[in-house]
Short mmCIF file of C-alpha atoms in Angstrom, two decimals:
data_model
loop_
_atom_site.label_atom_id
_atom_site.label_comp_id
_atom_site.label_asym_id
_atom_site.label_seq_id
_atom_site.Cartn_x
_atom_site.Cartn_y
_atom_site.Cartn_z
CA MET Q 26 101.22 105.54 83.96
CA ASN Q 27 98.78 102.69 83.33
CA GLU Q 28 100.88 101.49 80.39
CA ALA Q 29 103.93 101.35 82.65
CA PHE Q 30 102.14 98.94 84.93
CA ARG Q 31 100.95 96.78 82.03
CA ALA Q 32 104.53 96.59 80.83
CA GLY Q 33 105.71 95.16 84.13
CA HIS Q 34 105.95 98.22 86.36
CA VAL Q 35 105.79 95.99 89.44
CA ALA Q 36 107.26 92.56 90.09
CA MET Q 37 104.12 90.70 91.06
CA ASN Q 38 105.69 87.41 92.03
CA GLU Q 39 109.08 88.09 93.60
CA ASN Q 40 109.21 84.96 95.75
CA PRO Q 41 106.99 82.29 94.17
CA PRO Q 42 106.20 79.31 96.39
CA ASP Q 43 107.91 76.04 95.52
CA TYR Q 44 104.88 73.86 94.80
CA GLN Q 45 105.36 70.21 93.87
CA VAL Q 46 103.09 69.32 90.95
CA LYS Q 47 102.92 65.73 89.70
CA GLY Q 48 102.63 64.97 86.00
CA LYS Q 49 103.07 67.02 82.84
CA ARG Q 50 99.37 67.94 82.58
CA GLY Q 51 99.29 69.06 86.23
CA ALA Q 52 102.32 71.28 85.67
CA GLN Q 53 100.71 72.83 82.58
CA LEU Q 54 97.48 73.56 84.47
CA PHE Q 55 99.43 75.09 87.31
CA GLU Q 56 101.36 77.32 84.88
CA ILE Q 57 98.10 78.48 83.25
CA ARG Q 58 96.56 79.21 86.64
CA SER Q 59 99.65 81.14 87.74
CA ARG Q 60 99.67 83.32 84.62
CA LEU Q 61 95.94 83.97 84.85
CA ALA Q 62 96.22 84.99 88.52
CA THR Q 63 99.10 87.34 87.71
CA ALA Q 64 97.16 88.93 84.84
CA LEU Q 65 94.07 89.43 87.00
CA HIS Q 66 96.18 90.96 89.75
CA ARG Q 67 97.75 93.39 87.28
CA PHE Q 68 94.31 94.40 86.03
CA SER Q 69 93.31 95.02 89.66
CA VAL Q 70 96.35 97.23 90.23
CA ASP Q 71 95.74 99.02 86.93
CA ASP Q 72 92.16 99.74 87.97
CA LYS Q 73 93.31 101.23 91.26
CA ILE Q 74 95.90 103.37 89.48
CA SER Q 75 93.31 104.72 87.04
CA LYS Q 76 91.24 106.03 89.95
CA GLY Q 77 94.12 108.18 91.18
CA TRP Q 78 95.14 108.87 94.76
CA PRO Q 79 92.35 109.36 97.32
CA THR Q 80 91.65 112.88 98.51
CA SER Q 81 93.55 113.88 101.65
CA ARG Q 82 91.43 113.82 104.78
CA ARG Q 83 91.25 116.55 107.38
CA LEU Q 84 93.50 115.94 110.35
CA GLY Q 85 91.33 117.28 113.16
CA ILE Q 86 90.66 120.31 115.32
CA LEU Q 87 94.13 120.78 116.80
CA SER Q 88 95.99 120.10 113.55
CA ASP Q 89 93.71 122.18 111.29
CA PHE Q 90 92.89 125.07 113.60
CA PRO Q 91 93.48 128.22 111.51
CA PHE Q 92 94.80 130.50 114.27
CA PRO Q 93 98.09 129.17 115.73
CA PRO Q 94 98.21 131.76 118.57
CA ILE Q 95 94.80 130.63 119.85
CA ARG Q 96 95.82 127.00 119.48
CA ARG Q 97 98.99 127.65 121.48
CA LEU Q 98 96.99 129.50 124.14
CA PHE Q 99 94.57 126.60 124.49
CA HIS Q 100 97.51 124.19 124.70
CA SER Q 101 99.19 126.26 127.42
CA LEU Q 102 95.99 126.47 129.46
CA TRP Q 103 95.49 122.73 129.14
CA LEU Q 104 99.00 122.04 130.45
CA CYS Q 105 98.20 124.11 133.55
CA LEU Q 106 95.89 121.33 134.71
CA PRO Q 107 97.42 118.70 137.04
CA SER Q 108 99.15 115.86 135.22
CA THR Q 109 96.95 113.27 136.92
CA ALA Q 110 93.81 114.98 135.59
CA ARG Q 111 95.20 115.17 132.06
CA VAL Q 112 96.25 111.51 132.06
CA TYR Q 113 92.82 110.50 133.37
CA PHE Q 114 91.30 112.30 130.37
CA TYR Q 115 93.79 110.63 128.00
CA ARG Q 116 92.82 107.21 129.34
CA PHE Q 117 89.21 108.06 128.61
CA LEU Q 118 90.14 109.20 125.09
CA VAL Q 119 91.92 105.89 124.43
CA ARG Q 120 88.76 103.94 125.27
CA PHE Q 121 86.53 106.35 123.37
CA GLY Q 122 88.85 106.34 120.35
CA ALA Q 123 88.82 102.53 120.23
CA TRP Q 124 85.02 102.63 120.08
CA LEU Q 125 84.91 105.49 117.57
CA TYR Q 126 87.71 104.53 115.17
CA GLY Q 127 88.44 100.88 115.89
CA PRO Q 128 91.93 99.35 116.12
CA THR Q 129 94.90 101.13 114.54
CA GLY Q 130 96.95 98.02 113.84
CA ALA Q 131 99.36 98.84 116.67
CA VAL Q 132 98.24 97.55 120.05
CA LEU Q 133 99.58 100.44 122.13
CA VAL Q 134 98.79 103.25 119.67
CA SER Q 135 95.30 104.75 119.67
CA ARG Q 136 93.65 107.22 117.36
CA VAL Q 137 91.57 109.66 119.40
CA PRO Q 138 89.47 112.76 118.60
CA PHE Q 139 90.87 116.25 117.90
CA GLY Q 140 93.36 114.98 115.30
CA LEU Q 141 95.51 113.25 117.91
CA TYR Q 142 97.14 109.91 118.59
CA ILE Q 143 98.04 108.53 122.01
CA LYS Q 144 100.87 106.04 122.40
CA ARG Q 145 101.38 104.03 125.56
CA THR Q 146 104.79 102.59 126.40
CA THR Q 147 106.80 101.26 129.30
CA ARG Q 148 110.07 100.78 127.42
CA SER Q 149 111.19 104.03 125.84
CA GLY Q 150 110.16 106.39 128.64
CA LEU Q 151 110.68 110.01 127.61
CA ASN Q 152 112.98 109.17 124.69
CA GLU Q 153 110.31 109.43 122.00
CA PRO Q 154 108.71 112.65 123.32
CA ASN Q 155 112.13 114.29 123.30
CA ALA Q 156 112.86 112.93 119.82
CA LEU Q 157 109.70 114.59 118.50
CA LYS Q 158 110.77 117.89 120.07
CA LEU Q 159 114.22 117.70 118.46
CA VAL Q 160 112.79 116.85 115.05
CA GLU Q 161 110.37 119.79 115.24
CA GLN Q 162 113.08 122.19 116.44
CA TYR Q 163 115.87 121.33 114.02
CA THR Q 164 114.24 119.89 110.87
CA SER Q 165 111.38 120.31 108.42
CA ILE Q 166 110.57 116.59 108.53
CA PRO Q 167 106.82 115.89 108.63
CA ALA Q 168 106.51 114.01 111.90
CA PRO Q 169 103.95 113.95 114.71
CA ARG Q 170 104.14 117.07 116.85
CA PHE Q 171 104.54 116.60 120.56
CA VAL Q 172 101.48 117.66 122.57
CA ASP Q 173 101.84 116.21 126.06
CA VAL Q 174 103.23 113.34 128.08
CA GLY Q 175 102.20 111.85 131.40
CA ASN Q 176 102.30 108.58 133.25
CA HIS Q 177 99.88 106.20 134.89
CA GLY Q 178 101.92 103.87 137.07
CA ASN Q 179 104.78 102.57 134.91
CA GLU Q 180 102.97 103.37 131.68
CA ILE Q 181 103.87 106.52 129.73
CA TYR Q 182 101.12 108.28 127.74
CA LEU Q 183 102.52 110.21 124.77
CA VAL Q 184 100.03 112.54 123.09
CA MET Q 185 100.91 113.75 119.59
CA THR Q 186 99.29 115.12 116.46
CA ARG Q 187 98.15 112.90 113.62
CA VAL Q 188 100.13 112.88 110.38
CA PRO Q 189 98.24 112.46 107.07
CA GLY Q 190 98.79 109.54 104.76
CA GLN Q 191 98.81 105.79 104.33
CA GLN Q 192 101.58 103.41 105.29
CA LEU Q 193 104.04 102.93 102.45
CA ARG Q 194 103.76 99.15 102.73
CA HIS Q 195 100.10 99.33 101.68
CA ILE Q 196 100.47 101.52 98.59
CA TYR Q 197 104.01 100.99 97.27
CA HIS Q 198 102.75 98.76 94.44
CA LEU Q 199 100.53 101.62 93.24
CA MET Q 200 103.37 104.14 92.93
CA SER Q 201 104.90 105.08 89.60
CA TYR Q 202 108.66 105.01 89.01
CA THR Q 203 108.72 108.80 89.23
CA GLU Q 204 106.97 108.74 92.60
CA ARG Q 205 109.35 106.09 93.90
CA ASN Q 206 112.40 108.08 92.85
CA ARG Q 207 110.95 111.19 94.45
CA LEU Q 208 110.36 109.22 97.65
CA ALA Q 209 114.02 108.17 97.70
CA ASP Q 210 115.11 111.77 97.18
CA ASP Q 211 112.80 113.01 99.96
CA LEU Q 212 114.19 110.36 102.30
CA ALA Q 213 117.73 111.45 101.42
CA ASP Q 214 116.86 115.04 102.34
CA TYR Q 215 115.27 114.07 105.65
CA ILE Q 216 118.13 111.73 106.60
CA SER Q 217 120.57 114.57 105.95
CA GLN Q 218 118.52 116.87 108.19
CA LEU Q 219 118.50 114.30 110.99
CA GLY Q 220 122.28 114.10 110.82
CA ARG Q 221 122.50 117.81 111.67
CA ILE Q 222 120.60 117.56 114.97
CA PRO Q 223 123.18 118.35 117.68
CA ASN Q 224 124.02 115.88 120.42
CA THR Q 225 123.93 117.78 123.72
CA THR Q 226 124.05 114.66 125.91
CA ALA Q 227 127.08 113.40 127.80
CA TYR Q 228 127.40 110.29 125.61
CA MET Q 229 128.30 109.64 121.99
CA ILE Q 230 125.86 106.77 121.42
CA GLY Q 231 122.55 106.46 123.23
CA GLY Q 232 119.04 107.83 123.56
CA THR Q 233 117.95 111.38 122.88
CA LEU Q 234 118.26 112.33 126.56
CA GLY Q 235 121.59 110.63 127.19
CA GLY Q 236 120.05 107.42 128.49
CA PRO Q 237 120.28 103.91 127.04
CA ALA Q 238 119.96 103.36 123.31
CA ILE Q 239 116.70 101.67 122.32
CA ASP Q 240 116.64 99.51 119.21
CA HIS Q 241 115.06 96.25 118.08
CA ARG Q 242 118.43 95.30 116.58
CA MET Q 243 120.18 95.18 119.96
CA PRO Q 244 120.26 92.34 122.51
CA ASN Q 245 118.94 92.62 126.06
CA SER Q 246 115.37 93.22 124.83
CA GLY Q 247 116.58 96.08 122.65
CA ILE Q 248 118.05 98.32 125.35
CA GLY Q 249 121.73 99.05 126.00
CA GLY Q 250 124.26 101.69 126.85
CA PRO Q 251 124.78 104.58 126.66
CA PHE Q 252 128.23 104.27 125.08
CA ASN Q 253 131.10 106.66 124.48
CA THR Q 254 132.89 104.72 121.73
CA GLU Q 255 131.79 102.91 118.61
CA ALA Q 256 133.86 99.90 119.72
CA ASP Q 257 131.84 99.58 122.93
CA PHE Q 258 128.64 99.75 120.89
CA ASN Q 259 129.92 97.08 118.47
CA ASN Q 260 130.81 94.71 121.29
CA PHE Q 261 127.44 95.17 122.98
CA LEU Q 262 125.72 93.99 119.80
CA VAL Q 263 127.29 90.54 120.26
CA SER Q 264 127.61 90.52 124.05
CA HIS Q 265 124.85 87.95 124.48
CA ILE Q 266 126.88 85.35 122.59
CA GLU Q 267 130.04 86.09 124.61
CA SER Q 268 132.08 87.33 121.70
CA THR Q 269 133.36 90.57 120.20
CA SER Q 270 132.57 92.28 116.95
CA ALA Q 271 136.19 92.11 115.81
CA ARG Q 272 136.36 88.36 116.51
CA ILE Q 273 133.28 87.68 114.37
CA LEU Q 274 133.85 90.13 111.52
CA GLY Q 275 137.64 90.38 111.66
CA GLU Q 276 139.39 93.50 112.88
CA GLU Q 277 139.74 94.84 109.34
CA ASN Q 278 135.95 94.67 108.85
CA GLU Q 279 134.79 95.97 112.22
CA PRO Q 280 132.82 99.24 111.91
CA ARG Q 281 134.89 102.15 113.21
CA ASN Q 282 135.51 105.88 112.85
CA HIS Q 283 131.97 106.66 111.75
CA ARG Q 284 130.23 109.93 112.46
CA LEU Q 285 127.81 109.50 115.33
CA VAL Q 286 124.55 111.16 114.32
CA PHE Q 287 120.88 111.38 115.17
CA THR Q 288 118.92 108.54 113.57
CA HIS Q 289 115.29 107.46 113.43
CA SER Q 290 116.59 103.87 113.58
CA ASP Q 291 113.40 102.18 112.35
CA LEU Q 292 112.56 103.27 108.81
CA HIS Q 293 110.31 100.29 108.34
CA TRP Q 294 107.70 100.77 105.61
CA SER Q 295 104.94 100.86 108.18
CA ASN Q 296 106.59 103.98 109.65
CA ILE Q 297 106.71 105.92 106.37
CA LEU Q 298 103.46 107.60 105.37
CA MET Q 299 102.48 108.64 101.84
CA ASP Q 300 99.79 111.06 100.70
CA GLN Q 301 98.96 111.79 97.06
CA GLY Q 302 102.11 109.92 96.01
CA ARG Q 303 104.42 112.01 98.21
CA LEU Q 304 106.14 111.28 101.49
CA SER Q 305 103.87 112.90 104.06
CA GLY Q 306 105.20 111.70 107.38
CA ILE Q 307 107.62 109.59 109.38
CA ILE Q 308 106.21 108.09 112.56
CA ASP Q 309 107.26 105.88 115.49
CA TRP Q 310 110.35 107.62 116.89
CA GLU Q 311 110.71 105.24 119.84
CA CYS Q 312 114.16 104.00 118.72
CA ALA Q 313 115.52 107.43 117.79
CA GLY Q 314 118.88 108.42 119.21
CA PHE Q 315 122.52 109.00 118.40
CA LYS Q 316 124.18 106.09 116.59
CA PRO Q 317 126.80 105.41 113.90
CA GLU Q 318 125.91 107.05 110.59
CA TYR Q 319 125.51 103.73 108.73
CA TRP Q 320 122.89 102.49 111.21
CA GLU Q 321 119.94 104.19 109.53
CA PHE Q 322 120.88 102.54 106.24
CA THR Q 323 121.41 99.00 107.48
CA LYS Q 324 118.22 99.05 109.56
CA ALA Q 325 116.25 100.30 106.53
CA MET Q 326 117.79 97.55 104.39
CA TYR Q 327 116.76 94.92 106.91
CA ALA Q 328 113.14 96.02 106.48
CA VAL Q 329 113.22 95.36 102.71
CA MET Q 330 115.37 92.24 102.69
CA TRP Q 331 115.00 90.11 99.52
CA HIS Q 332 113.06 92.81 97.64
CA LYS Q 333 115.55 94.08 95.06
CA ASP Q 334 113.52 97.05 93.81
CA LYS Q 335 112.94 98.25 97.37
CA GLU Q 336 116.60 97.75 98.23
CA GLU Q 337 117.54 99.94 95.26
CA LEU Q 338 115.19 102.67 96.50
CA ILE Q 339 116.92 102.67 99.89
CA LYS Q 340 120.35 102.66 98.26
CA ARG Q 341 119.35 105.64 96.13
CA ALA Q 342 118.35 107.51 99.29
CA PHE Q 343 121.68 106.80 101.00
CA GLY Q 344 123.94 107.02 97.98
CA LYS Q 345 125.28 103.44 98.27
CA LYS Q 346 127.87 104.59 100.82
CA TYR Q 347 127.70 101.77 103.33
CA GLU Q 348 128.00 98.53 101.36
CA LYS Q 349 130.84 97.20 103.54
CA GLU Q 350 128.89 97.95 106.72
CA LEU Q 351 125.81 96.26 105.24
CA GLU Q 352 127.82 93.13 104.48
CA GLY Q 353 129.04 93.01 108.08
CA GLU Q 354 125.58 93.61 109.50
CA ARG Q 355 124.12 90.83 107.36
CA ARG Q 356 126.65 88.44 108.86
CA LEU Q 357 125.63 89.56 112.34
CA TRP Q 358 121.91 89.27 111.54
CA ASP Q 359 122.44 85.55 110.94
CA ILE Q 360 123.84 84.94 114.42
CA THR Q 361 122.23 87.73 116.45
CA PRO Q 362 118.47 87.80 115.77
CA PHE Q 363 116.70 91.06 116.47
CA GLY Q 364 115.62 91.61 120.07
CA CYS Q 365 117.50 88.59 121.48
#
């Protein structure tokens, strides 16, 4: 594996800065410096590879407890307490967890004792808790398991189990080609499983409970709908610029007649966790809901824009089925920035 990296396993300088260097000697010195820096970086990566993947860490009391019936009994007894008392304890855990573990990198997500995480939100309401329940009920996808939910004023407290692993964005450059291909295949399996989750709501496109769809890609601060046709969804995407999807893309290119399926809707590389070179978890289900089948693909492609090797990994996972839809979405991205 080390030899693969020495032979150019990773593109180390995909988007080099356009420096202006005056004079022939200055350009030569800059070229030498650039090559030396690249070589040193490759040696650094090679050294990390030679050490292998770090040992998996224990998840915590609730995740590791060896007797599921006792764990379920404890959970049931805990839920018998008044919601206000439980939320008061969760607020304490958030403060204690910040002192014990430090920041998580996400302002509203806190690691707390007992192998748990607590997420606070005012936007998605009960959409994410229900998404976690659906994923646990209908799939084998490694995702946080729902523990409890409560509110303090307008703020929702979602309590869930911790998932092992490191964010893909931090360790992708350490993965071998075999591990990357296996990641793509695992993603393909999980995406297929998501597509089989039944929609029992009254709407074709929307949140997991039949409420508005939540997505960073959409206007109106990322909230809209629910919708009963793909055409209504398409038009909402450009509603803030007083136009229609067909007018911008042309009627022949407007997305239509797609299956409407359950999607995670935010397969950003910070939401994919890896452990020992394998996909170990998918987190942050805030934007999950029922949307056109191509949506998972185009959103994932947005997250790896301009990185050809990463784009190929995503295309391997989806089978390169939605190239026309991707072309249309890229045109819309230029005129409808995310979250506007």
